[in-house]
């Protein structure tokens, strides 16, 4: 069964450093997402991406964050200058394009645990 | 805005049935998803409802009432491996597919 993959599984970085989290969505999917989950808290939406552009972003997704689809398979999340509060599990997800008004299930990757020290 | 409420914790007995409730208040609504999440792992899709009524998938069923802003997930023939968090998530209809999650219900199955 096809699955979303993410690398690395765990990233430790110092405050102020840049990190790039990588994701390979399911190959025939067209919608891509990043979510994060701070330990013990709920899963929070960061950004959605479709047709090579951001379709929506949350308040969390400020200027420190960016996303990119550098080639036909990878989808990346970059945090330019990490802060302590960026420590969280970051999940990538993807879904097929659905009919208008018909949601499709989102498949989540295993996550990258980011620890900022 | 979006507000999704579900109980924080529940306990149930192996072999029994448990119902996890979820209420939502959203400015736009296009469907309600249920995900399972084991500790330290990714959410995995269980079911979704767009229209009112019951959707059944094996041991799991999910119900939606759009007029009441209410959903539940029903788990039958509980197994120890069902111990996990169950996440209720609403999807909006504003031209995007973002999921807004509740805080999750941590379900513990006891022998």
PDB file of C-alpha atoms in Angstrom:
ATOM      1  CA  UNK A   1       0.000   0.000   0.000  1.00  0.00           C
ATOM      2  CA  UNK A   2       1.405   3.425  -0.925  1.00  0.00           C
ATOM      3  CA  UNK A   3       2.444   5.618   1.981  1.00  0.00           C
ATOM      4  CA  UNK A   4       3.751   9.066   2.793  1.00  0.00           C
ATOM      5  CA  UNK A   5       7.371   9.047   3.908  1.00  0.00           C
ATOM      6  CA  UNK A   6       9.266  11.666   5.903  1.00  0.00           C
ATOM      7  CA  UNK A   7      12.905  12.289   6.696  1.00  0.00           C
ATOM      8  CA  UNK A   8      14.557  12.606   9.095  1.00  0.00           C
ATOM      9  CA  UNK A   9      12.586  10.838  11.801  1.00  0.00           C
ATOM     10  CA  UNK A  10      14.243  12.990  14.456  1.00  0.00           C
ATOM     11  CA  UNK A  11      16.068  16.311  14.075  1.00  0.00           C
ATOM     12  CA  UNK A  12      17.872  18.113  16.854  1.00  0.00           C
ATOM     13  CA  UNK A  13      18.930  21.684  16.163  1.00  0.00           C
ATOM     14  CA  UNK A  14      20.081  24.745  18.020  1.00  0.00           C
ATOM     15  CA  UNK A  15      17.896  27.802  18.368  1.00  0.00           C
ATOM     16  CA  UNK A  16      18.354  30.146  15.433  1.00  0.00           C
ATOM     17  CA  UNK A  17      19.411  27.451  13.001  1.00  0.00           C
ATOM     18  CA  UNK A  18      17.582  26.581   9.796  1.00  0.00           C
ATOM     19  CA  UNK A  19      16.004  23.181   9.319  1.00  0.00           C
ATOM     20  CA  UNK A  20      14.444  21.495   6.324  1.00  0.00           C
ATOM     21  CA  UNK A  21      11.962  18.718   6.844  1.00  0.00           C
ATOM     22  CA  UNK A  22      11.373  16.464   3.887  1.00  0.00           C
ATOM     23  CA  UNK A  23       8.350  14.530   2.727  1.00  0.00           C
ATOM     24  CA  UNK A  24       7.531  12.280  -0.191  1.00  0.00           C
ATOM     25  CA  UNK A  25       3.745  12.297  -0.688  1.00  0.00           C
ATOM     26  CA  UNK A  26       1.846   9.444  -2.298  1.00  0.00           C
ATOM     27  CA  UNK A  27       2.625   9.611  -6.000  1.00  0.00           C
ATOM     28  CA  UNK A  28      -0.822  10.274  -7.489  1.00  0.00           C
ATOM     29  CA  UNK A  29      -1.852  12.764  -4.823  1.00  0.00           C
ATOM     30  CA  UNK A  30      -2.176  16.429  -5.662  1.00  0.00           C
ATOM     31  CA  UNK A  31      -2.863  18.092  -2.301  1.00  0.00           C
ATOM     32  CA  UNK A  32      -0.093  18.347   0.273  1.00  0.00           C
ATOM     33  CA  UNK A  33      -0.159  19.529   3.854  1.00  0.00           C
ATOM     34  CA  UNK A  34       1.998  20.149   6.866  1.00  0.00           C
ATOM     35  CA  UNK A  35       0.672  19.781  10.392  1.00  0.00           C
ATOM     36  CA  UNK A  36       2.444  19.931  13.708  1.00  0.00           C
ATOM     37  CA  UNK A  37       1.746  18.474  17.130  1.00  0.00           C
ATOM     38  CA  UNK A  38       3.419  19.844  20.209  1.00  0.00           C
ATOM     39  CA  UNK A  39       3.868  17.121  22.820  1.00  0.00           C
ATOM     40  CA  UNK A  40       0.596  16.464  24.617  1.00  0.00           C
ATOM     41  CA  UNK A  41      -1.372  18.875  22.456  1.00  0.00           C
ATOM     42  CA  UNK A  42      -3.655  18.615  19.450  1.00  0.00           C
ATOM     43  CA  UNK A  43      -2.643  18.313  15.831  1.00  0.00           C
ATOM     44  CA  UNK A  44      -2.526  21.786  14.263  1.00  0.00           C
ATOM     45  CA  UNK A  45      -2.760  22.727  10.597  1.00  0.00           C
ATOM     46  CA  UNK A  46       0.161  24.708   9.208  1.00  0.00           C
ATOM     47  CA  UNK A  47      -0.221  24.926   5.446  1.00  0.00           C
ATOM     48  CA  UNK A  48      -1.850  23.340   2.424  1.00  0.00           C
ATOM     49  CA  UNK A  49      -0.288  23.252  -1.040  1.00  0.00           C
ATOM     50  CA  UNK A  50      -1.845  22.597  -4.412  1.00  0.00           C
ATOM     51  CA  UNK A  51      -0.787  23.204  -7.980  1.00  0.00           C
ATOM     52  CA  UNK A  52       2.627  24.459  -6.868  1.00  0.00           C
ATOM     53  CA  UNK A  53       1.335  27.132  -4.577  1.00  0.00           C
ATOM     54  CA  UNK A  54       0.095  27.616  -1.049  1.00  0.00           C
ATOM     55  CA  UNK A  55      -3.704  27.346  -0.926  1.00  0.00           C
ATOM     56  CA  UNK A  56      -4.047  28.190   2.766  1.00  0.00           C
ATOM     57  CA  UNK A  57      -1.833  28.803   5.759  1.00  0.00           C
ATOM     58  CA  UNK A  58      -2.542  29.165   9.454  1.00  0.00           C
ATOM     59  CA  UNK A  59      -1.467  31.904  11.855  1.00  0.00           C
ATOM     60  CA  UNK A  60       1.369  29.646  12.974  1.00  0.00           C
ATOM     61  CA  UNK A  61       2.843  29.661   9.470  1.00  0.00           C
ATOM     62  CA  UNK A  62       4.610  32.998   9.686  1.00  0.00           C
ATOM     63  CA  UNK A  63       7.543  34.357   7.701  1.00  0.00           C
ATOM     64  CA  UNK A  64       9.913  31.891   9.362  1.00  0.00           C
ATOM     65  CA  UNK A  65       8.216  29.056   7.492  1.00  0.00           C
ATOM     66  CA  UNK A  66       8.227  28.180   3.814  1.00  0.00           C
ATOM     67  CA  UNK A  67       7.262  25.202   1.711  1.00  0.00           C
ATOM     68  CA  UNK A  68       8.533  24.003  -1.603  1.00  0.00           C
ATOM     69  CA  UNK A  69       8.036  21.207  -4.084  1.00  0.00           C
ATOM     70  CA  UNK A  70      11.509  21.183  -5.602  1.00  0.00           C
ATOM     71  CA  UNK A  71      10.856  18.251  -7.926  1.00  0.00           C
ATOM     72  CA  UNK A  72       8.094  15.841  -8.838  1.00  0.00           C
ATOM     73  CA  UNK A  73       8.271  13.821  -5.661  1.00  0.00           C
ATOM     74  CA  UNK A  74       9.513  15.844  -2.676  1.00  0.00           C
ATOM     75  CA  UNK A  75       7.649  18.364  -0.546  1.00  0.00           C
ATOM     76  CA  UNK A  76       9.674  20.303   2.005  1.00  0.00           C
ATOM     77  CA  UNK A  77       9.040  22.504   5.015  1.00  0.00           C
ATOM     78  CA  UNK A  78      11.771  24.984   5.900  1.00  0.00           C
ATOM     79  CA  UNK A  79      12.027  26.811   9.197  1.00  0.00           C
ATOM     80  CA  UNK A  80      14.538  29.627   8.752  1.00  0.00           C
ATOM     81  CA  UNK A  81      15.425  30.498  12.324  1.00  0.00           C
ATOM     82  CA  UNK A  82      14.148  27.931  14.773  1.00  0.00           C
ATOM     83  CA  UNK A  83      12.787  28.884  18.164  1.00  0.00           C
ATOM     84  CA  UNK A  84      12.387  26.738  21.262  1.00  0.00           C
ATOM     85  CA  UNK A  85       8.630  26.726  20.753  1.00  0.00           C
ATOM     86  CA  UNK A  86       9.061  25.123  17.320  1.00  0.00           C
ATOM     87  CA  UNK A  87       9.867  21.848  19.081  1.00  0.00           C
ATOM     88  CA  UNK A  88       7.111  19.485  17.969  1.00  0.00           C
ATOM     89  CA  UNK A  89       6.264  16.528  15.777  1.00  0.00           C
ATOM     90  CA  UNK A  90       5.768  17.679  12.200  1.00  0.00           C
ATOM     91  CA  UNK A  91       3.485  15.601  10.024  1.00  0.00           C
ATOM     92  CA  UNK A  92       3.244  15.737   6.268  1.00  0.00           C
ATOM     93  CA  UNK A  93       0.005  14.576   4.659  1.00  0.00           C
ATOM     94  CA  UNK A  94      -1.334  14.177   1.155  1.00  0.00           C
ATOM     95  CA  UNK A  95      -4.665  13.527  -0.505  1.00  0.00           C
ATOM     96  CA  UNK A  96      -6.105  12.988  -3.938  1.00  0.00           C
ATOM     97  CA  UNK A  97      -7.916  15.749  -5.736  1.00  0.00           C
ATOM     98  CA  UNK A  98     -11.597  15.282  -5.055  1.00  0.00           C
ATOM     99  CA  UNK A  99     -14.771  16.421  -6.656  1.00  0.00           C
ATOM    100  CA  UNK A 100     -15.805  19.903  -5.633  1.00  0.00           C
ATOM    101  CA  UNK A 101     -17.355  19.735  -2.202  1.00  0.00           C
ATOM    102  CA  UNK A 102     -16.255  16.145  -1.622  1.00  0.00           C
ATOM    103  CA  UNK A 103     -13.395  15.787   0.834  1.00  0.00           C
ATOM    104  CA  UNK A 104     -10.796  13.090   0.403  1.00  0.00           C
ATOM    105  CA  UNK A 105      -9.002  11.401   3.267  1.00  0.00           C
ATOM    106  CA  UNK A 106      -5.590  12.690   4.104  1.00  0.00           C
ATOM    107  CA  UNK A 107      -2.800  10.179   4.555  1.00  0.00           C
ATOM    108  CA  UNK A 108      -0.240  11.144   7.163  1.00  0.00           C
ATOM    109  CA  UNK A 109       3.449  10.391   7.165  1.00  0.00           C
ATOM    110  CA  UNK A 110       5.210   9.024  10.264  1.00  0.00           C
ATOM    111  CA  UNK A 111       6.371  12.486  11.287  1.00  0.00           C
ATOM    112  CA  UNK A 112       9.636  14.239  12.072  1.00  0.00           C
ATOM    113  CA  UNK A 113      10.286  14.991  15.703  1.00  0.00           C
ATOM    114  CA  UNK A 114      12.010  18.373  15.832  1.00  0.00           C
ATOM    115  CA  UNK A 115      13.838  19.275  19.022  1.00  0.00           C
ATOM    116  CA  UNK A 116      15.169  22.824  19.318  1.00  0.00           C
ATOM    117  CA  UNK A 117      17.718  23.362  22.072  1.00  0.00           C
TER     118      UNK A 117
ATOM    119  CA  UNK B   1     -13.638  30.012  13.720  1.00  0.00           C
ATOM    120  CA  UNK B   2     -13.541  26.337  14.576  1.00  0.00           C
ATOM    121  CA  UNK B   3     -14.261  24.701  17.923  1.00  0.00           C
ATOM    122  CA  UNK B   4     -14.226  20.947  18.348  1.00  0.00           C
ATOM    123  CA  UNK B   5     -14.888  19.244  21.675  1.00  0.00           C
ATOM    124  CA  UNK B   6     -14.411  15.638  22.707  1.00  0.00           C
ATOM    125  CA  UNK B   7     -13.814  13.945  26.054  1.00  0.00           C
ATOM    126  CA  UNK B   8     -10.212  13.867  27.153  1.00  0.00           C
ATOM    127  CA  UNK B   9     -10.099  10.293  28.398  1.00  0.00           C
ATOM    128  CA  UNK B  10     -12.245   7.169  28.372  1.00  0.00           C
ATOM    129  CA  UNK B  11     -11.814   3.633  29.623  1.00  0.00           C
ATOM    130  CA  UNK B  12     -13.545   0.532  28.283  1.00  0.00           C
ATOM    131  CA  UNK B  13     -13.339  -3.221  28.720  1.00  0.00           C
ATOM    132  CA  UNK B  14     -11.936  -5.651  26.171  1.00  0.00           C
ATOM    133  CA  UNK B  15     -14.748  -7.150  24.080  1.00  0.00           C
ATOM    134  CA  UNK B  16     -17.162  -4.354  24.900  1.00  0.00           C
ATOM    135  CA  UNK B  17     -18.500  -1.402  22.864  1.00  0.00           C
ATOM    136  CA  UNK B  18     -17.518   2.225  23.372  1.00  0.00           C
ATOM    137  CA  UNK B  19     -18.881   5.449  21.886  1.00  0.00           C
ATOM    138  CA  UNK B  20     -16.689   8.534  21.616  1.00  0.00           C
ATOM    139  CA  UNK B  21     -18.610  11.753  21.113  1.00  0.00           C
ATOM    140  CA  UNK B  22     -17.543  14.896  19.307  1.00  0.00           C
ATOM    141  CA  UNK B  23     -19.296  18.229  18.992  1.00  0.00           C
ATOM    142  CA  UNK B  24     -18.219  20.938  16.617  1.00  0.00           C
ATOM    143  CA  UNK B  25     -18.914  24.558  15.872  1.00  0.00           C
ATOM    144  CA  UNK B  26     -17.431  25.677  12.605  1.00  0.00           C
ATOM    145  CA  UNK B  27     -17.848  28.654  10.321  1.00  0.00           C
ATOM    146  CA  UNK B  28     -17.856  26.340   7.339  1.00  0.00           C
ATOM    147  CA  UNK B  29     -18.322  22.585   7.328  1.00  0.00           C
ATOM    148  CA  UNK B  30     -17.741  19.973   4.647  1.00  0.00           C
ATOM    149  CA  UNK B  31     -17.306  16.801   6.637  1.00  0.00           C
ATOM    150  CA  UNK B  32     -16.147  15.146   9.834  1.00  0.00           C
ATOM    151  CA  UNK B  33     -13.183  12.785  10.018  1.00  0.00           C
ATOM    152  CA  UNK B  34     -12.063  10.313  12.655  1.00  0.00           C
ATOM    153  CA  UNK B  35      -8.434   9.355  13.039  1.00  0.00           C
ATOM    154  CA  UNK B  36      -6.664   6.947  15.369  1.00  0.00           C
ATOM    155  CA  UNK B  37      -3.308   7.910  16.827  1.00  0.00           C
ATOM    156  CA  UNK B  38      -1.076   5.656  18.874  1.00  0.00           C
ATOM    157  CA  UNK B  39       1.422   7.411  21.107  1.00  0.00           C
ATOM    158  CA  UNK B  40       4.347   8.792  19.117  1.00  0.00           C
ATOM    159  CA  UNK B  41       2.855   7.791  15.784  1.00  0.00           C
ATOM    160  CA  UNK B  42       1.010   9.457  12.934  1.00  0.00           C
ATOM    161  CA  UNK B  43      -2.771   9.739  12.793  1.00  0.00           C
ATOM    162  CA  UNK B  44      -4.324   6.999  10.689  1.00  0.00           C
ATOM    163  CA  UNK B  45      -7.642   7.452   8.932  1.00  0.00           C
ATOM    164  CA  UNK B  46     -10.656   5.565  10.290  1.00  0.00           C
ATOM    165  CA  UNK B  47     -13.741   7.076   8.660  1.00  0.00           C
ATOM    166  CA  UNK B  48     -15.468  10.202   7.532  1.00  0.00           C
ATOM    167  CA  UNK B  49     -19.021  11.505   7.236  1.00  0.00           C
ATOM    168  CA  UNK B  50     -20.243  14.170   4.885  1.00  0.00           C
ATOM    169  CA  UNK B  51     -23.977  13.505   5.064  1.00  0.00           C
ATOM    170  CA  UNK B  52     -26.097  12.773   8.125  1.00  0.00           C
ATOM    171  CA  UNK B  53     -26.250   9.178   9.204  1.00  0.00           C
ATOM    172  CA  UNK B  54     -24.141   6.194  10.045  1.00  0.00           C
ATOM    173  CA  UNK B  55     -21.078   4.942   8.178  1.00  0.00           C
ATOM    174  CA  UNK B  56     -19.924   1.438   9.065  1.00  0.00           C
ATOM    175  CA  UNK B  57     -16.449   0.019   8.455  1.00  0.00           C
ATOM    176  CA  UNK B  58     -15.948  -3.304  10.167  1.00  0.00           C
ATOM    177  CA  UNK B  59     -15.650  -2.843  13.918  1.00  0.00           C
ATOM    178  CA  UNK B  60     -15.779   0.947  13.548  1.00  0.00           C
ATOM    179  CA  UNK B  61     -18.824   3.084  12.795  1.00  0.00           C
ATOM    180  CA  UNK B  62     -19.198   6.834  12.696  1.00  0.00           C
ATOM    181  CA  UNK B  63     -22.333   8.927  12.892  1.00  0.00           C
ATOM    182  CA  UNK B  64     -22.979  12.531  11.932  1.00  0.00           C
ATOM    183  CA  UNK B  65     -25.783  14.984  12.617  1.00  0.00           C
ATOM    184  CA  UNK B  66     -25.063  18.238  10.802  1.00  0.00           C
ATOM    185  CA  UNK B  67     -28.051  20.026  12.324  1.00  0.00           C
ATOM    186  CA  UNK B  68     -26.799  19.246  15.839  1.00  0.00           C
ATOM    187  CA  UNK B  69     -23.093  19.688  15.125  1.00  0.00           C
ATOM    188  CA  UNK B  70     -22.515  16.238  16.567  1.00  0.00           C
ATOM    189  CA  UNK B  71     -20.663  13.085  15.656  1.00  0.00           C
ATOM    190  CA  UNK B  72     -19.679   9.895  17.366  1.00  0.00           C
ATOM    191  CA  UNK B  73     -17.292   7.044  16.730  1.00  0.00           C
ATOM    192  CA  UNK B  74     -18.482   3.602  17.807  1.00  0.00           C
ATOM    193  CA  UNK B  75     -15.957   0.854  18.393  1.00  0.00           C
ATOM    194  CA  UNK B  76     -17.224  -2.702  18.790  1.00  0.00           C
ATOM    195  CA  UNK B  77     -15.573  -5.882  20.050  1.00  0.00           C
ATOM    196  CA  UNK B  78     -12.829  -3.874  21.643  1.00  0.00           C
ATOM    197  CA  UNK B  79      -9.309  -5.251  21.526  1.00  0.00           C
ATOM    198  CA  UNK B  80      -6.296  -4.254  23.602  1.00  0.00           C
ATOM    199  CA  UNK B  81      -4.682  -2.780  20.478  1.00  0.00           C
ATOM    200  CA  UNK B  82      -7.543  -0.262  20.295  1.00  0.00           C
ATOM    201  CA  UNK B  83      -5.928   1.600  23.167  1.00  0.00           C
ATOM    202  CA  UNK B  84      -5.015   4.877  21.452  1.00  0.00           C
ATOM    203  CA  UNK B  85      -6.135   8.459  21.014  1.00  0.00           C
ATOM    204  CA  UNK B  86      -9.099   9.053  18.735  1.00  0.00           C
ATOM    205  CA  UNK B  87      -9.101  12.372  16.948  1.00  0.00           C
ATOM    206  CA  UNK B  88     -12.199  14.104  15.655  1.00  0.00           C
ATOM    207  CA  UNK B  89     -11.452  16.550  12.816  1.00  0.00           C
ATOM    208  CA  UNK B  90     -13.645  18.857  10.763  1.00  0.00           C
ATOM    209  CA  UNK B  91     -12.948  19.864   7.204  1.00  0.00           C
ATOM    210  CA  UNK B  92     -14.079  23.230   5.935  1.00  0.00           C
ATOM    211  CA  UNK B  93     -15.639  24.172   2.644  1.00  0.00           C
ATOM    212  CA  UNK B  94     -13.773  27.333   1.904  1.00  0.00           C
ATOM    213  CA  UNK B  95     -11.991  25.965  -1.139  1.00  0.00           C
ATOM    214  CA  UNK B  96      -9.345  24.148   0.866  1.00  0.00           C
ATOM    215  CA  UNK B  97      -9.092  20.831   2.589  1.00  0.00           C
ATOM    216  CA  UNK B  98      -7.447  21.654   5.893  1.00  0.00           C
ATOM    217  CA  UNK B  99      -8.366  19.491   8.854  1.00  0.00           C
ATOM    218  CA  UNK B 100      -9.137  21.140  12.179  1.00  0.00           C
ATOM    219  CA  UNK B 101      -8.569  18.639  14.951  1.00  0.00           C
ATOM    220  CA  UNK B 102     -10.025  18.297  18.398  1.00  0.00           C
ATOM    221  CA  UNK B 103      -7.727  17.548  21.309  1.00  0.00           C
ATOM    222  CA  UNK B 104      -8.384  13.813  20.971  1.00  0.00           C
ATOM    223  CA  UNK B 105      -9.869  11.219  23.304  1.00  0.00           C
ATOM    224  CA  UNK B 106      -7.376   8.893  24.939  1.00  0.00           C
ATOM    225  CA  UNK B 107      -9.054   5.482  25.112  1.00  0.00           C
ATOM    226  CA  UNK B 108      -7.680   2.842  27.459  1.00  0.00           C
ATOM    227  CA  UNK B 109      -8.845  -0.748  27.068  1.00  0.00           C
ATOM    228  CA  UNK B 110      -8.678  -2.876  30.192  1.00  0.00           C
ATOM    229  CA  UNK B 111      -8.864  -6.700  30.314  1.00  0.00           C
TER     230      UNK B 111
END
